């Protein structure tokens, strides 16, 4: 009896899936209306129509397109599977979470990087194919599935949404006076090296300040990045993952909030500690990392504290905060 019920349920799901596949469409204008609050990162219309949509707040992007002549779901799925594996994704199998939204399970892939765990969910219907890549929660993924359903199902009414205006990327020199940073740190430290970079497709605009020579091995450093590529929530999550999973030395441990930065930047810092060098009896030092994330920029301050010098290190940390604050362009 149980076996019969299971077979009937599977037949119902398969029938519903077939119905969904036949109904889904690719309509660029409809997609743009549904995703009016997402950024269109890429768009082309040559052999087929392709769009890449990006949600900065949750760090989710969607590649969605119709098929070019001679292409079909089976061919596209095989091609996509191969390219995902070549891109260091691991195939996890079918993810059934999407069935209640789209009627079918997705093909799920996972990739582990230095800053995050990426999930890629791919779908291939008769008239439209797409993949959803996300680094956050299943809840955020499900909200995206709801939007996709609205965008590709012609029987679903499109809701009215405001169109978001996206600003041009900000260079870090527009937020901090980099020349003044160099001058102020020169006045207080024997050695200062500054590296910087502008916004591009791969990295945000940044400034990296080293306060020790390379031959010293353990180099105190301050990194400043603008927040054009990610939201405050996503940057905090990425940095937390990055510090916890540091490759060269054992991961940092989160030890709590530090309030000193509130006076200078309006937000507390997330404080991390790493005892690798002490545990391995290499050096009698503890590594401290403070992460300060505002809506405009992120600060990462890394300090090496010898045994018995915590009080001095705290004063030094506050000195860094004062200098950084004084170089903010008001």
mmCIF file with all atom_site columns, C-alpha atoms in Angstrom, residues 163-307:
data_model
loop_
_atom_site.group_PDB
_atom_site.id
_atom_site.type_symbol
_atom_site.label_atom_id
_atom_site.label_alt_id
_atom_site.label_comp_id
_atom_site.label_asym_id
_atom_site.label_entity_id
_atom_site.label_seq_id
_atom_site.pdbx_PDB_ins_code
_atom_site.Cartn_x
_atom_site.Cartn_y
_atom_site.Cartn_z
_atom_site.occupancy
_atom_site.B_iso_or_equiv
_atom_site.pdbx_formal_charge
_atom_site.auth_seq_id
_atom_site.auth_comp_id
_atom_site.auth_asym_id
_atom_site.auth_atom_id
_atom_site.pdbx_PDB_model_num
ATOM 1   C CA . UNK A 1 163 ? 13.392 50.854 -10.016 1.00 0.00 ? 163 UNK A CA 1
ATOM 2   C CA . UNK A 1 164 ? 16.638 51.137 -8.095  1.00 0.00 ? 164 UNK A CA 1
ATOM 3   C CA . UNK A 1 165 ? 19.276 53.610 -9.252  1.00 0.00 ? 165 UNK A CA 1
ATOM 4   C CA . UNK A 1 166 ? 22.816 52.296 -8.890  1.00 0.00 ? 166 UNK A CA 1
ATOM 5   C CA . UNK A 1 167 ? 25.654 54.717 -8.181  1.00 0.00 ? 167 UNK A CA 1
ATOM 6   C CA . UNK A 1 168 ? 29.058 54.622 -9.807  1.00 0.00 ? 168 UNK A CA 1
ATOM 7   C CA . UNK A 1 169 ? 31.788 52.753 -7.869  1.00 0.00 ? 169 UNK A CA 1
ATOM 8   C CA . UNK A 1 170 ? 33.625 54.846 -5.282  1.00 0.00 ? 170 UNK A CA 1
ATOM 9   C CA . UNK A 1 171 ? 37.414 54.912 -5.119  1.00 0.00 ? 171 UNK A CA 1
ATOM 10  C CA . UNK A 1 172 ? 38.885 54.640 -1.630  1.00 0.00 ? 172 UNK A CA 1
ATOM 11  C CA . UNK A 1 173 ? 40.666 57.982 -2.115  1.00 0.00 ? 173 UNK A CA 1
ATOM 12  C CA . UNK A 1 174 ? 37.223 59.600 -2.239  1.00 0.00 ? 174 UNK A CA 1
ATOM 13  C CA . UNK A 1 175 ? 36.551 58.279 1.283   1.00 0.00 ? 175 UNK A CA 1
ATOM 14  C CA . UNK A 1 176 ? 40.006 58.533 2.890   1.00 0.00 ? 176 UNK A CA 1
ATOM 15  C CA . UNK A 1 177 ? 42.795 61.006 2.164   1.00 0.00 ? 177 UNK A CA 1
ATOM 16  C CA . UNK A 1 178 ? 45.456 58.451 1.212   1.00 0.00 ? 178 UNK A CA 1
ATOM 17  C CA . UNK A 1 179 ? 48.321 60.972 1.054   1.00 0.00 ? 179 UNK A CA 1
ATOM 18  C CA . UNK A 1 180 ? 47.466 62.147 4.547   1.00 0.00 ? 180 UNK A CA 1
ATOM 19  C CA . UNK A 1 181 ? 47.318 58.510 5.745   1.00 0.00 ? 181 UNK A CA 1
ATOM 20  C CA . UNK A 1 182 ? 50.883 57.983 4.562   1.00 0.00 ? 182 UNK A CA 1
ATOM 21  C CA . UNK A 1 183 ? 52.032 61.237 6.162   1.00 0.00 ? 183 UNK A CA 1
ATOM 22  C CA . UNK A 1 184 ? 50.327 60.573 9.517   1.00 0.00 ? 184 UNK A CA 1
ATOM 23  C CA . UNK A 1 185 ? 51.668 57.029 9.832   1.00 0.00 ? 185 UNK A CA 1
ATOM 24  C CA . UNK A 1 186 ? 55.135 58.226 8.766   1.00 0.00 ? 186 UNK A CA 1
ATOM 25  C CA . UNK A 1 187 ? 55.059 60.600 11.733  1.00 0.00 ? 187 UNK A CA 1
ATOM 26  C CA . UNK A 1 188 ? 54.412 57.796 14.229  1.00 0.00 ? 188 UNK A CA 1
ATOM 27  C CA . UNK A 1 189 ? 56.223 54.736 12.774  1.00 0.00 ? 189 UNK A CA 1
ATOM 28  C CA . UNK A 1 190 ? 59.748 54.069 11.565  1.00 0.00 ? 190 UNK A CA 1
ATOM 29  C CA . UNK A 1 191 ? 58.529 52.044 8.582   1.00 0.00 ? 191 UNK A CA 1
ATOM 30  C CA . UNK A 1 192 ? 55.406 52.572 6.466   1.00 0.00 ? 192 UNK A CA 1
ATOM 31  C CA . UNK A 1 193 ? 54.596 50.947 3.133   1.00 0.00 ? 193 UNK A CA 1
ATOM 32  C CA . UNK A 1 194 ? 51.350 51.659 1.309   1.00 0.00 ? 194 UNK A CA 1
ATOM 33  C CA . UNK A 1 195 ? 49.827 49.684 -1.556  1.00 0.00 ? 195 UNK A CA 1
ATOM 34  C CA . UNK A 1 196 ? 46.580 50.641 -3.262  1.00 0.00 ? 196 UNK A CA 1
ATOM 35  C CA . UNK A 1 197 ? 44.273 49.554 -6.062  1.00 0.00 ? 197 UNK A CA 1
ATOM 36  C CA . UNK A 1 198 ? 41.268 50.887 -7.927  1.00 0.00 ? 198 UNK A CA 1
ATOM 37  C CA . UNK A 1 199 ? 37.891 49.254 -8.532  1.00 0.00 ? 199 UNK A CA 1
ATOM 38  C CA . UNK A 1 200 ? 37.807 46.612 -11.254 1.00 0.00 ? 200 UNK A CA 1
ATOM 39  C CA . UNK A 1 201 ? 35.826 43.482 -12.135 1.00 0.00 ? 201 UNK A CA 1
ATOM 40  C CA . UNK A 1 202 ? 37.656 41.375 -9.540  1.00 0.00 ? 202 UNK A CA 1
ATOM 41  C CA . UNK A 1 203 ? 38.517 43.633 -6.597  1.00 0.00 ? 203 UNK A CA 1
ATOM 42  C CA . UNK A 1 204 ? 37.186 46.650 -4.751  1.00 0.00 ? 204 UNK A CA 1
ATOM 43  C CA . UNK A 1 205 ? 39.174 49.864 -4.373  1.00 0.00 ? 205 UNK A CA 1
ATOM 44  C CA . UNK A 1 206 ? 41.577 49.400 -1.458  1.00 0.00 ? 206 UNK A CA 1
ATOM 45  C CA . UNK A 1 207 ? 44.545 50.700 0.517   1.00 0.00 ? 207 UNK A CA 1
ATOM 46  C CA . UNK A 1 208 ? 46.908 48.352 2.363   1.00 0.00 ? 208 UNK A CA 1
ATOM 47  C CA . UNK A 1 209 ? 49.236 49.828 4.989   1.00 0.00 ? 209 UNK A CA 1
ATOM 48  C CA . UNK A 1 210 ? 52.215 47.816 6.291   1.00 0.00 ? 210 UNK A CA 1
ATOM 49  C CA . UNK A 1 211 ? 53.881 49.017 9.496   1.00 0.00 ? 211 UNK A CA 1
ATOM 50  C CA . UNK A 1 212 ? 56.788 46.552 9.484   1.00 0.00 ? 212 UNK A CA 1
ATOM 51  C CA . UNK A 1 213 ? 59.388 45.598 6.880   1.00 0.00 ? 213 UNK A CA 1
ATOM 52  C CA . UNK A 1 214 ? 58.881 42.394 4.904   1.00 0.00 ? 214 UNK A CA 1
ATOM 53  C CA . UNK A 1 215 ? 61.985 40.803 6.442   1.00 0.00 ? 215 UNK A CA 1
ATOM 54  C CA . UNK A 1 216 ? 60.339 41.150 9.878   1.00 0.00 ? 216 UNK A CA 1
ATOM 55  C CA . UNK A 1 217 ? 58.044 38.240 8.963   1.00 0.00 ? 217 UNK A CA 1
ATOM 56  C CA . UNK A 1 218 ? 55.172 39.296 11.206  1.00 0.00 ? 218 UNK A CA 1
ATOM 57  C CA . UNK A 1 219 ? 53.900 42.527 9.647   1.00 0.00 ? 219 UNK A CA 1
ATOM 58  C CA . UNK A 1 220 ? 51.320 44.740 11.316  1.00 0.00 ? 220 UNK A CA 1
ATOM 59  C CA . UNK A 1 221 ? 48.885 45.895 8.687   1.00 0.00 ? 221 UNK A CA 1
ATOM 60  C CA . UNK A 1 222 ? 45.734 47.889 8.049   1.00 0.00 ? 222 UNK A CA 1
ATOM 61  C CA . UNK A 1 223 ? 43.495 47.201 5.063   1.00 0.00 ? 223 UNK A CA 1
ATOM 62  C CA . UNK A 1 224 ? 40.798 49.627 3.915   1.00 0.00 ? 224 UNK A CA 1
ATOM 63  C CA . UNK A 1 225 ? 38.286 48.585 1.226   1.00 0.00 ? 225 UNK A CA 1
ATOM 64  C CA . UNK A 1 226 ? 35.265 50.356 -0.175  1.00 0.00 ? 226 UNK A CA 1
ATOM 65  C CA . UNK A 1 227 ? 31.873 48.632 -0.073  1.00 0.00 ? 227 UNK A CA 1
ATOM 66  C CA . UNK A 1 228 ? 30.828 48.946 -3.710  1.00 0.00 ? 228 UNK A CA 1
ATOM 67  C CA . UNK A 1 229 ? 30.921 45.216 -4.420  1.00 0.00 ? 229 UNK A CA 1
ATOM 68  C CA . UNK A 1 230 ? 29.064 43.933 -1.355  1.00 0.00 ? 230 UNK A CA 1
ATOM 69  C CA . UNK A 1 231 ? 26.656 45.045 1.349   1.00 0.00 ? 231 UNK A CA 1
ATOM 70  C CA . UNK A 1 232 ? 27.691 45.529 4.980   1.00 0.00 ? 232 UNK A CA 1
ATOM 71  C CA . UNK A 1 233 ? 26.029 42.218 5.890   1.00 0.00 ? 233 UNK A CA 1
ATOM 72  C CA . UNK A 1 234 ? 27.844 40.278 3.181   1.00 0.00 ? 234 UNK A CA 1
ATOM 73  C CA . UNK A 1 235 ? 31.245 41.871 3.880   1.00 0.00 ? 235 UNK A CA 1
ATOM 74  C CA . UNK A 1 236 ? 30.945 40.986 7.578   1.00 0.00 ? 236 UNK A CA 1
ATOM 75  C CA . UNK A 1 237 ? 30.044 37.392 6.678   1.00 0.00 ? 237 UNK A CA 1
ATOM 76  C CA . UNK A 1 238 ? 32.852 37.038 4.116   1.00 0.00 ? 238 UNK A CA 1
ATOM 77  C CA . UNK A 1 239 ? 35.509 38.466 6.438   1.00 0.00 ? 239 UNK A CA 1
ATOM 78  C CA . UNK A 1 240 ? 34.356 36.232 9.298   1.00 0.00 ? 240 UNK A CA 1
ATOM 79  C CA . UNK A 1 241 ? 34.660 33.153 7.071   1.00 0.00 ? 241 UNK A CA 1
ATOM 80  C CA . UNK A 1 242 ? 38.039 34.287 5.742   1.00 0.00 ? 242 UNK A CA 1
ATOM 81  C CA . UNK A 1 243 ? 39.528 34.794 9.224   1.00 0.00 ? 243 UNK A CA 1
ATOM 82  C CA . UNK A 1 244 ? 38.143 31.546 10.607  1.00 0.00 ? 244 UNK A CA 1
ATOM 83  C CA . UNK A 1 245 ? 39.542 29.547 7.678   1.00 0.00 ? 245 UNK A CA 1
ATOM 84  C CA . UNK A 1 246 ? 42.976 31.139 7.247   1.00 0.00 ? 246 UNK A CA 1
ATOM 85  C CA . UNK A 1 247 ? 45.218 28.705 5.356   1.00 0.00 ? 247 UNK A CA 1
ATOM 86  C CA . UNK A 1 248 ? 48.727 29.753 6.411   1.00 0.00 ? 248 UNK A CA 1
ATOM 87  C CA . UNK A 1 249 ? 48.030 29.597 10.131  1.00 0.00 ? 249 UNK A CA 1
ATOM 88  C CA . UNK A 1 250 ? 45.156 28.075 12.084  1.00 0.00 ? 250 UNK A CA 1
ATOM 89  C CA . UNK A 1 251 ? 41.939 30.074 11.858  1.00 0.00 ? 251 UNK A CA 1
ATOM 90  C CA . UNK A 1 252 ? 41.168 33.078 14.016  1.00 0.00 ? 252 UNK A CA 1
ATOM 91  C CA . UNK A 1 253 ? 38.650 32.739 16.832  1.00 0.00 ? 253 UNK A CA 1
ATOM 92  C CA . UNK A 1 254 ? 35.946 35.378 17.235  1.00 0.00 ? 254 UNK A CA 1
ATOM 93  C CA . UNK A 1 255 ? 36.134 36.728 20.802  1.00 0.00 ? 255 UNK A CA 1
ATOM 94  C CA . UNK A 1 256 ? 33.508 39.479 20.815  1.00 0.00 ? 256 UNK A CA 1
ATOM 95  C CA . UNK A 1 257 ? 32.625 43.091 20.053  1.00 0.00 ? 257 UNK A CA 1
ATOM 96  C CA . UNK A 1 258 ? 35.050 45.912 20.839  1.00 0.00 ? 258 UNK A CA 1
ATOM 97  C CA . UNK A 1 259 ? 33.491 49.337 21.483  1.00 0.00 ? 259 UNK A CA 1
ATOM 98  C CA . UNK A 1 260 ? 36.567 51.563 21.005  1.00 0.00 ? 260 UNK A CA 1
ATOM 99  C CA . UNK A 1 261 ? 35.837 52.139 17.324  1.00 0.00 ? 261 UNK A CA 1
ATOM 100 C CA . UNK A 1 262 ? 32.320 53.502 17.995  1.00 0.00 ? 262 UNK A CA 1
ATOM 101 C CA . UNK A 1 263 ? 33.853 56.846 19.004  1.00 0.00 ? 263 UNK A CA 1
ATOM 102 C CA . UNK A 1 264 ? 35.664 57.151 15.665  1.00 0.00 ? 264 UNK A CA 1
ATOM 103 C CA . UNK A 1 265 ? 33.494 55.327 13.106  1.00 0.00 ? 265 UNK A CA 1
ATOM 104 C CA . UNK A 1 266 ? 30.077 54.959 14.714  1.00 0.00 ? 266 UNK A CA 1
ATOM 105 C CA . UNK A 1 267 ? 30.197 51.151 14.836  1.00 0.00 ? 267 UNK A CA 1
ATOM 106 C CA . UNK A 1 268 ? 31.836 48.582 17.091  1.00 0.00 ? 268 UNK A CA 1
ATOM 107 C CA . UNK A 1 269 ? 34.495 46.249 15.722  1.00 0.00 ? 269 UNK A CA 1
ATOM 108 C CA . UNK A 1 270 ? 34.424 42.470 15.584  1.00 0.00 ? 270 UNK A CA 1
ATOM 109 C CA . UNK A 1 271 ? 37.523 41.235 17.408  1.00 0.00 ? 271 UNK A CA 1
ATOM 110 C CA . UNK A 1 272 ? 39.354 38.007 16.553  1.00 0.00 ? 272 UNK A CA 1
ATOM 111 C CA . UNK A 1 273 ? 42.325 36.262 18.147  1.00 0.00 ? 273 UNK A CA 1
ATOM 112 C CA . UNK A 1 274 ? 44.857 33.787 16.799  1.00 0.00 ? 274 UNK A CA 1
ATOM 113 C CA . UNK A 1 275 ? 47.221 31.913 19.121  1.00 0.00 ? 275 UNK A CA 1
ATOM 114 C CA . UNK A 1 276 ? 48.917 29.755 16.463  1.00 0.00 ? 276 UNK A CA 1
ATOM 115 C CA . UNK A 1 277 ? 52.469 31.088 16.973  1.00 0.00 ? 277 UNK A CA 1
ATOM 116 C CA . UNK A 1 278 ? 52.198 30.736 20.745  1.00 0.00 ? 278 UNK A CA 1
ATOM 117 C CA . UNK A 1 279 ? 50.597 27.273 20.597  1.00 0.00 ? 279 UNK A CA 1
ATOM 118 C CA . UNK A 1 280 ? 53.283 26.009 18.212  1.00 0.00 ? 280 UNK A CA 1
ATOM 119 C CA . UNK A 1 281 ? 55.996 27.626 20.389  1.00 0.00 ? 281 UNK A CA 1
ATOM 120 C CA . UNK A 1 282 ? 57.298 29.601 17.391  1.00 0.00 ? 282 UNK A CA 1
ATOM 121 C CA . UNK A 1 283 ? 56.920 33.114 18.825  1.00 0.00 ? 283 UNK A CA 1
ATOM 122 C CA . UNK A 1 284 ? 55.507 34.313 22.121  1.00 0.00 ? 284 UNK A CA 1
ATOM 123 C CA . UNK A 1 285 ? 52.888 36.473 20.404  1.00 0.00 ? 285 UNK A CA 1
ATOM 124 C CA . UNK A 1 286 ? 49.127 36.556 19.927  1.00 0.00 ? 286 UNK A CA 1
ATOM 125 C CA . UNK A 1 287 ? 47.652 37.888 16.675  1.00 0.00 ? 287 UNK A CA 1
ATOM 126 C CA . UNK A 1 288 ? 44.662 40.220 17.009  1.00 0.00 ? 288 UNK A CA 1
ATOM 127 C CA . UNK A 1 289 ? 42.369 41.201 14.134  1.00 0.00 ? 289 UNK A CA 1
ATOM 128 C CA . UNK A 1 290 ? 39.743 43.932 14.391  1.00 0.00 ? 290 UNK A CA 1
ATOM 129 C CA . UNK A 1 291 ? 37.100 44.243 11.674  1.00 0.00 ? 291 UNK A CA 1
ATOM 130 C CA . UNK A 1 292 ? 35.155 47.503 11.337  1.00 0.00 ? 292 UNK A CA 1
ATOM 131 C CA . UNK A 1 293 ? 32.418 47.566 8.692   1.00 0.00 ? 293 UNK A CA 1
ATOM 132 C CA . UNK A 1 294 ? 30.348 50.631 7.834   1.00 0.00 ? 294 UNK A CA 1
ATOM 133 C CA . UNK A 1 295 ? 27.974 51.196 4.917   1.00 0.00 ? 295 UNK A CA 1
ATOM 134 C CA . UNK A 1 296 ? 30.819 52.805 2.928   1.00 0.00 ? 296 UNK A CA 1
ATOM 135 C CA . UNK A 1 297 ? 33.992 50.915 3.794   1.00 0.00 ? 297 UNK A CA 1
ATOM 136 C CA . UNK A 1 298 ? 35.654 48.110 5.742   1.00 0.00 ? 298 UNK A CA 1
ATOM 137 C CA . UNK A 1 299 ? 38.723 48.373 7.985   1.00 0.00 ? 299 UNK A CA 1
ATOM 138 C CA . UNK A 1 300 ? 40.806 45.330 8.924   1.00 0.00 ? 300 UNK A CA 1
ATOM 139 C CA . UNK A 1 301 ? 43.515 45.993 11.525  1.00 0.00 ? 301 UNK A CA 1
ATOM 140 C CA . UNK A 1 302 ? 45.958 43.175 12.282  1.00 0.00 ? 302 UNK A CA 1
ATOM 141 C CA . UNK A 1 303 ? 48.371 43.486 15.205  1.00 0.00 ? 303 UNK A CA 1
ATOM 142 C CA . UNK A 1 304 ? 50.948 41.131 16.740  1.00 0.00 ? 304 UNK A CA 1
ATOM 143 C CA . UNK A 1 305 ? 51.030 41.378 20.522  1.00 0.00 ? 305 UNK A CA 1
ATOM 144 C CA . UNK A 1 306 ? 54.032 40.015 22.485  1.00 0.00 ? 306 UNK A CA 1
ATOM 145 C CA . UNK A 1 307 ? 53.402 38.397 25.857  1.00 0.00 ? 307 UNK A CA 1
#
